[in-house]
Amino acid sequence: MPTTVAVLGSTGSIGTQALEVIRADPERYEVVALGAWSSVEQLAAQARELHPRVVALGADDRAAELAAMVPAGTEVVAGDDALASVANSAEVVLNAVVGFAGLGITLAALSGGRRLALANKESLIAGGPVVQRVRGTPGAEIIPVDSEHCALHQCLRAGNRHEVAKLVLTASGGPFRGRSPAELASVSVDDALAHPTWRMGPKITVDSSTLMNKGLEVIEAHELFGVGYDRIEVVVHPQSVVHSMVEFTDGATLAQLSLPDMRLPIAYALAWPERARRPFGALDWATLRRLDFEAPDHAAFPCLRLAVEAGRAGGSAPAWLNAANEVAVAAFLDRLIPWTAVAEVLNEALSEHDGSELECAEAVVDVDRRSRRSTEKIVKRRAA
Ligand code: MG
């Protein structure tokens, strides 16, 4: 019997690569649900190819248009909660929605006792305390679709939890590695979107250029694996071949190596607890030659420290930071603020944060909304 899969965020970078993974092993998977926010034509084309039972569309106003384009027998659901409403339709739910909007899918999949292949790190980072509560639902399980956390997940299979000394997350360093703060003052949107090793969507590519992505990933690792912030280290590794490492109590370090290709962690999460039967490329040891490692430059990339501090503060701080970052990155992509202002905006936004506990999903949404409002004001002041 094939594994049933729901691909939510199916028209984005991770979603389309997930469909490549599924096409490569068609007997193994059956796509029963697809979901996207607004890319109606692309979503309809995917539905015509894969014949899911249901397609979910975030944009309510285009539901009729979509319904006219999907095959007979495919149901269309639409609205703000549409994607989350189909998260229980499959054994494996891939949450590949971008940003905080993915929270509802994460909560719905886990409280429904599903295996969640989680590419939407923001839901775990912002909603950490709330997500942890539903994670204990029988059958619920998170398999990370983030190359570093997929690597950690693999390395952790080599020992017991009490034998873990340290998690070491690798960072490519992004397109601006090695530049001084002065040189960074004039970088453009196009410069920030030119990632040296990974093919990803625009939001995460900008996050990689500021190292915010790595900071968010430290919080993600803490939430996923329950390891304290003092025992999570970040190291810059420009080749993006070592995807992360685990150091055990006896001093042995295990690393996971593969090509920088998101289809590997996607395939790992979909096939878990087995492995994908076919690789997407393999390392060529004859040409690989060298693997470099260096400490991150905190002066040039202050976002890394801002994120780790928010993680340590806990409660609503990661949610506040995550929302502020989404606003700041959008403003940079809209060319309203320069690249260096992203960290400055976040610094200012965090100073306006009044810490609180997160008891429920509504509280997370409220913190997210307040942070956005406050950060938008900061951006407006700067852009004026
Ligand atoms: Mg990553």
XYZ file of C-alpha atoms and ligand atoms in Angstrom:
385
model
C 0.000 0.000 0.000
C 1.372 3.439 -0.844
C 1.836 6.016 1.921
C -0.765 8.769 1.661
C 0.738 12.266 1.602
C -0.680 15.782 1.921
C 1.571 18.421 0.342
C 0.607 21.801 1.768
C 2.394 24.705 0.195
C 2.681 22.576 -2.944
C 3.456 25.427 -5.360
C 6.455 26.823 -3.459
C 10.096 25.820 -3.583
C 9.846 22.923 -1.092
C 6.425 21.841 -2.369
C 7.500 21.511 -5.993
C 10.662 19.662 -4.969
C 8.529 17.323 -2.821
C 6.485 16.480 -5.907
C 9.756 15.632 -7.707
C 10.591 13.231 -4.852
C 7.135 11.667 -5.106
C 7.320 11.353 -8.926
C 10.663 9.535 -8.541
C 8.983 6.763 -6.498
C 5.346 6.735 -7.610
C 4.502 3.296 -6.182
C 5.517 4.407 -2.724
C 3.353 7.516 -2.364
C -0.178 8.610 -3.062
C -0.846 12.346 -2.944
C -4.303 12.722 -1.405
C -4.240 16.467 -0.687
C -2.565 19.531 -2.151
C -2.720 23.059 -0.831
C -1.492 26.528 -1.744
C -2.363 30.101 -0.834
C -3.021 31.680 -4.210
C -1.171 30.049 -7.158
C -4.372 28.792 -8.742
C -3.051 27.786 -12.188
C -0.092 25.850 -10.800
C -2.223 24.162 -8.140
C -4.766 23.117 -10.771
C -2.018 21.674 -12.984
C -0.703 19.648 -10.041
C -4.224 18.400 -9.313
C -4.702 17.298 -12.930
C -1.466 15.333 -12.747
C -1.866 13.745 -9.303
C -5.656 13.463 -8.837
C -5.753 14.214 -5.096
C -9.020 13.752 -3.199
C -8.931 17.399 -2.111
C -7.161 20.659 -2.968
C -7.052 23.510 -0.458
C -6.745 27.147 -1.458
C -6.070 29.985 0.966
C -7.483 32.690 -1.303
C -11.270 32.363 -0.941
C -12.093 34.648 -3.868
C -10.494 32.332 -6.440
C -12.144 29.074 -5.306
C -14.657 28.935 -8.175
C -11.898 29.521 -10.709
C -9.890 26.635 -9.207
C -12.919 24.330 -9.037
C -13.414 24.769 -12.794
C -9.842 23.632 -13.504
C -9.431 20.533 -11.284
C -10.445 17.002 -12.321
C -13.925 15.703 -11.498
C -13.715 13.902 -8.167
C -11.279 16.382 -6.629
C -12.937 18.466 -3.938
C -11.966 22.142 -3.505
C -11.902 23.774 -0.065
C -10.995 27.436 0.342
C -10.435 30.087 2.980
C -7.939 31.078 5.652
C -8.206 27.714 7.435
C -8.496 25.564 4.319
C -4.942 24.219 4.358
C -5.088 23.321 8.048
C -8.501 21.698 7.500
C -6.997 19.058 5.170
C -3.948 18.345 7.364
C -5.674 15.232 8.725
C -6.356 13.678 5.349
C -3.064 11.763 4.986
C -0.621 9.602 6.935
C 2.190 12.087 6.224
C 1.603 15.831 6.128
C 4.263 18.000 4.527
C 3.985 21.535 5.880
C 5.831 23.563 3.246
C 3.946 26.816 3.726
C 6.184 29.880 4.097
C 6.255 31.741 7.407
C 3.934 32.030 10.396
C 0.925 31.130 8.247
C 1.977 27.492 8.665
C 1.098 27.341 12.378
C -2.449 26.051 11.854
C -1.221 23.167 9.688
C 1.417 22.131 12.247
C -1.116 22.135 15.101
C -3.801 20.340 13.074
C -1.454 17.597 11.871
C -0.001 16.908 15.321
C -3.285 17.004 17.199
C -4.612 14.601 14.551
C -1.795 12.170 15.413
C -0.100 12.481 12.014
C 3.528 12.334 10.961
C 4.446 15.918 10.212
C 7.228 16.490 7.693
C 8.030 20.002 8.835
C 9.575 22.458 6.402
C 7.747 25.363 8.064
C 10.216 26.041 10.871
C 8.431 29.297 11.797
C 5.453 27.433 13.280
C 7.719 25.506 15.652
C 9.797 28.571 16.511
C 6.888 30.953 17.143
C 4.498 28.404 18.609
C 7.053 26.280 20.497
C 5.225 25.895 23.837
C 1.873 25.266 22.105
C 3.331 22.848 19.548
C 5.086 20.875 22.313
C 1.717 20.270 23.990
C 0.091 18.643 20.940
C 3.247 16.778 20.023
C 2.388 14.154 22.673
C -0.762 13.097 20.774
C -0.537 9.342 20.056
C 0.873 8.834 16.555
C 2.059 12.431 16.264
C 5.655 12.835 15.194
C 7.755 15.628 13.682
C 10.368 14.776 11.064
C 12.236 17.974 10.154
C 12.564 18.981 6.503
C 15.416 21.356 7.118
C 18.796 20.085 5.966
C 20.535 20.777 9.300
C 17.821 19.224 11.440
C 17.456 16.291 9.086
C 21.217 15.784 9.554
C 20.868 15.996 13.347
C 17.922 13.572 13.229
C 20.141 11.103 11.376
C 23.215 11.584 13.609
C 21.124 11.225 16.781
C 20.263 7.681 15.726
C 23.854 6.754 16.692
C 23.421 7.197 20.462
C 21.075 7.706 23.397
C 19.731 11.147 24.279
C 21.664 11.314 27.586
C 24.859 10.642 25.607
C 24.534 13.810 23.501
C 27.105 16.449 24.475
C 26.462 19.025 21.768
C 24.612 19.748 18.548
C 26.710 21.517 15.906
C 24.679 23.304 13.231
C 26.515 24.181 10.061
C 25.813 27.418 8.174
C 26.890 28.140 4.611
C 27.505 31.737 5.653
C 25.301 32.928 2.795
C 26.332 35.206 -0.092
C 27.961 37.804 2.185
C 30.357 35.591 4.134
C 33.654 37.359 4.750
C 32.309 40.880 4.136
C 32.888 43.634 6.674
C 29.998 45.628 8.207
C 31.024 48.577 5.977
C 30.866 46.474 2.805
C 27.444 45.175 3.845
C 25.933 48.667 3.958
C 25.391 48.773 0.196
C 24.310 45.230 -0.737
C 21.210 44.940 -2.937
C 18.165 42.664 -2.973
C 19.617 40.780 -5.944
C 22.902 40.266 -4.070
C 21.006 38.843 -1.091
C 18.977 36.509 -3.300
C 22.086 34.988 -4.924
C 22.739 32.115 -2.511
C 26.033 30.326 -3.233
C 24.967 26.722 -2.519
C 21.201 26.305 -1.946
C 18.142 26.705 -4.186
C 15.396 28.152 -1.945
C 12.514 30.647 -1.798
C 13.168 34.419 -1.381
C 12.257 34.753 2.337
C 14.613 32.026 3.531
C 17.333 33.151 1.101
C 17.328 36.628 2.684
C 17.283 34.974 6.129
C 20.385 33.025 5.073
C 22.146 36.215 4.039
C 21.583 37.797 7.494
C 22.232 34.514 9.370
C 18.754 34.944 10.891
C 17.961 31.620 9.297
C 20.689 30.010 11.385
C 19.472 31.779 14.508
C 15.934 30.506 13.879
C 17.406 27.062 13.281
C 19.101 27.114 16.693
C 15.646 27.672 18.229
C 14.231 24.982 15.943
C 16.913 22.492 17.082
C 16.210 23.317 20.730
C 12.479 22.733 20.238
C 12.881 19.584 18.145
C 15.516 17.770 20.161
C 15.211 19.254 23.668
C 18.881 20.243 23.877
C 19.762 23.371 25.907
C 21.048 26.519 24.187
C 24.453 26.146 25.878
C 24.896 22.883 24.006
C 24.026 24.110 20.509
C 26.890 25.555 18.476
C 26.897 27.192 15.040
C 29.852 26.780 12.700
C 30.218 28.283 9.226
C 30.927 25.684 6.543
C 30.838 27.291 3.080
C 30.689 24.075 0.998
C 27.298 23.012 2.496
C 28.305 19.362 2.375
C 28.363 18.632 6.126
C 24.752 19.411 7.032
C 25.224 19.274 10.821
C 26.932 17.203 13.501
C 26.307 15.642 16.893
C 29.079 15.399 19.460
C 28.572 12.649 22.023
C 29.775 12.521 25.656
C 32.829 10.411 24.734
C 34.075 13.115 22.332
C 33.033 11.274 19.183
C 31.379 13.525 16.582
C 29.063 12.198 13.898
C 28.364 14.232 10.784
C 25.892 13.790 7.935
C 27.263 14.607 4.479
C 25.464 14.876 1.160
C 24.987 17.254 -1.738
C 23.199 20.515 -0.905
C 19.854 19.472 -2.401
C 16.580 19.897 -0.490
C 15.151 16.793 -2.141
C 17.297 14.686 0.228
C 15.765 15.939 3.498
C 12.317 15.931 1.857
C 12.766 12.293 0.780
C 14.119 11.383 4.236
C 11.038 12.814 5.965
C 8.559 11.254 3.529
C 10.169 7.792 3.671
C 10.839 7.732 7.439
C 11.360 5.340 9.237
C 12.745 3.758 6.078
C 15.087 5.430 3.606
C 14.408 6.663 0.098
C 15.269 3.981 -2.432
C 16.963 6.318 -4.914
C 19.383 9.184 -4.256
C 19.249 12.671 -5.714
C 22.909 12.733 -6.623
C 25.844 11.575 -4.495
C 29.116 13.110 -3.367
C 32.101 12.770 -5.654
C 35.013 12.242 -3.274
C 37.600 12.685 -6.018
C 36.510 16.296 -6.666
C 35.307 17.283 -3.187
C 38.878 17.910 -1.939
C 38.242 20.136 1.087
C 35.745 20.988 3.783
C 36.260 24.318 5.583
C 34.927 25.423 8.958
C 35.079 28.804 10.711
C 33.368 30.658 13.543
C 30.465 32.959 12.578
C 31.160 36.720 12.444
C 28.735 38.120 15.027
C 29.695 41.763 14.368
C 28.774 41.584 10.665
C 25.757 39.309 11.219
C 24.044 40.405 14.467
C 20.799 38.575 13.611
C 22.268 35.253 14.730
C 22.759 36.480 18.284
C 19.381 38.281 18.353
C 17.633 35.018 17.538
C 19.540 32.946 20.075
C 18.795 35.558 22.767
C 15.084 35.382 21.906
C 15.295 31.593 22.119
C 16.888 31.754 25.556
C 14.248 34.240 26.748
C 11.582 31.736 25.652
C 7.835 32.326 26.106
C 6.578 34.746 23.488
C 10.029 36.140 22.538
C 10.668 33.755 19.591
C 7.160 34.469 18.218
C 7.766 38.215 18.511
C 11.140 37.935 16.804
C 9.811 35.704 14.033
C 6.979 38.104 13.164
C 9.289 41.126 13.313
C 11.708 39.335 11.009
C 8.984 38.531 8.452
C 8.047 42.224 8.372
C 11.671 43.397 8.141
C 12.547 40.925 5.372
C 9.441 41.888 3.380
C 10.426 45.561 3.731
C 13.926 44.778 2.488
C 12.554 42.784 -0.470
C 10.242 45.736 -1.247
C 13.355 47.951 -1.184
C 11.955 50.060 1.680
C 14.962 49.476 3.942
C 18.590 48.507 3.277
C 19.962 45.085 4.215
C 21.795 46.357 7.312
C 18.527 47.860 8.612
C 16.985 44.389 8.975
C 19.029 43.727 12.140
C 18.495 47.297 13.363
C 14.718 47.011 12.928
C 14.739 43.702 14.799
C 16.788 45.159 17.626
C 14.281 47.977 17.993
C 11.310 45.614 17.678
C 12.665 43.327 20.401
C 13.093 46.280 22.765
C 9.318 46.847 22.480
C 8.520 43.246 23.369
C 6.888 42.636 26.739
C 7.440 38.967 27.550
C 4.494 36.675 28.156
C 3.756 32.971 28.321
C 2.078 31.232 25.393
C -0.870 29.208 26.643
C -2.748 28.555 23.412
C -2.690 29.055 19.649
C -4.728 32.268 19.978
C -2.032 33.719 22.243
C 0.609 32.951 19.598
C -1.505 34.612 16.904
C -1.991 37.638 19.180
C 1.753 38.023 19.822
C 2.422 37.627 16.109
C -0.129 40.327 15.263
C 1.160 42.798 17.863
C 4.756 42.283 16.791
C 3.871 42.864 13.130
C 2.024 46.059 13.960
C 4.880 47.366 16.078
C 7.543 46.413 13.506
C 5.576 47.936 10.633
C 5.631 51.245 12.516
C 9.399 50.990 12.966
C 9.839 50.253 9.241
C 7.593 53.177 8.301
C 9.581 55.575 10.475
C 12.814 54.434 8.847
C 11.498 54.446 5.292
C 10.045 57.979 5.676
Mg 18.304 24.883 6.977
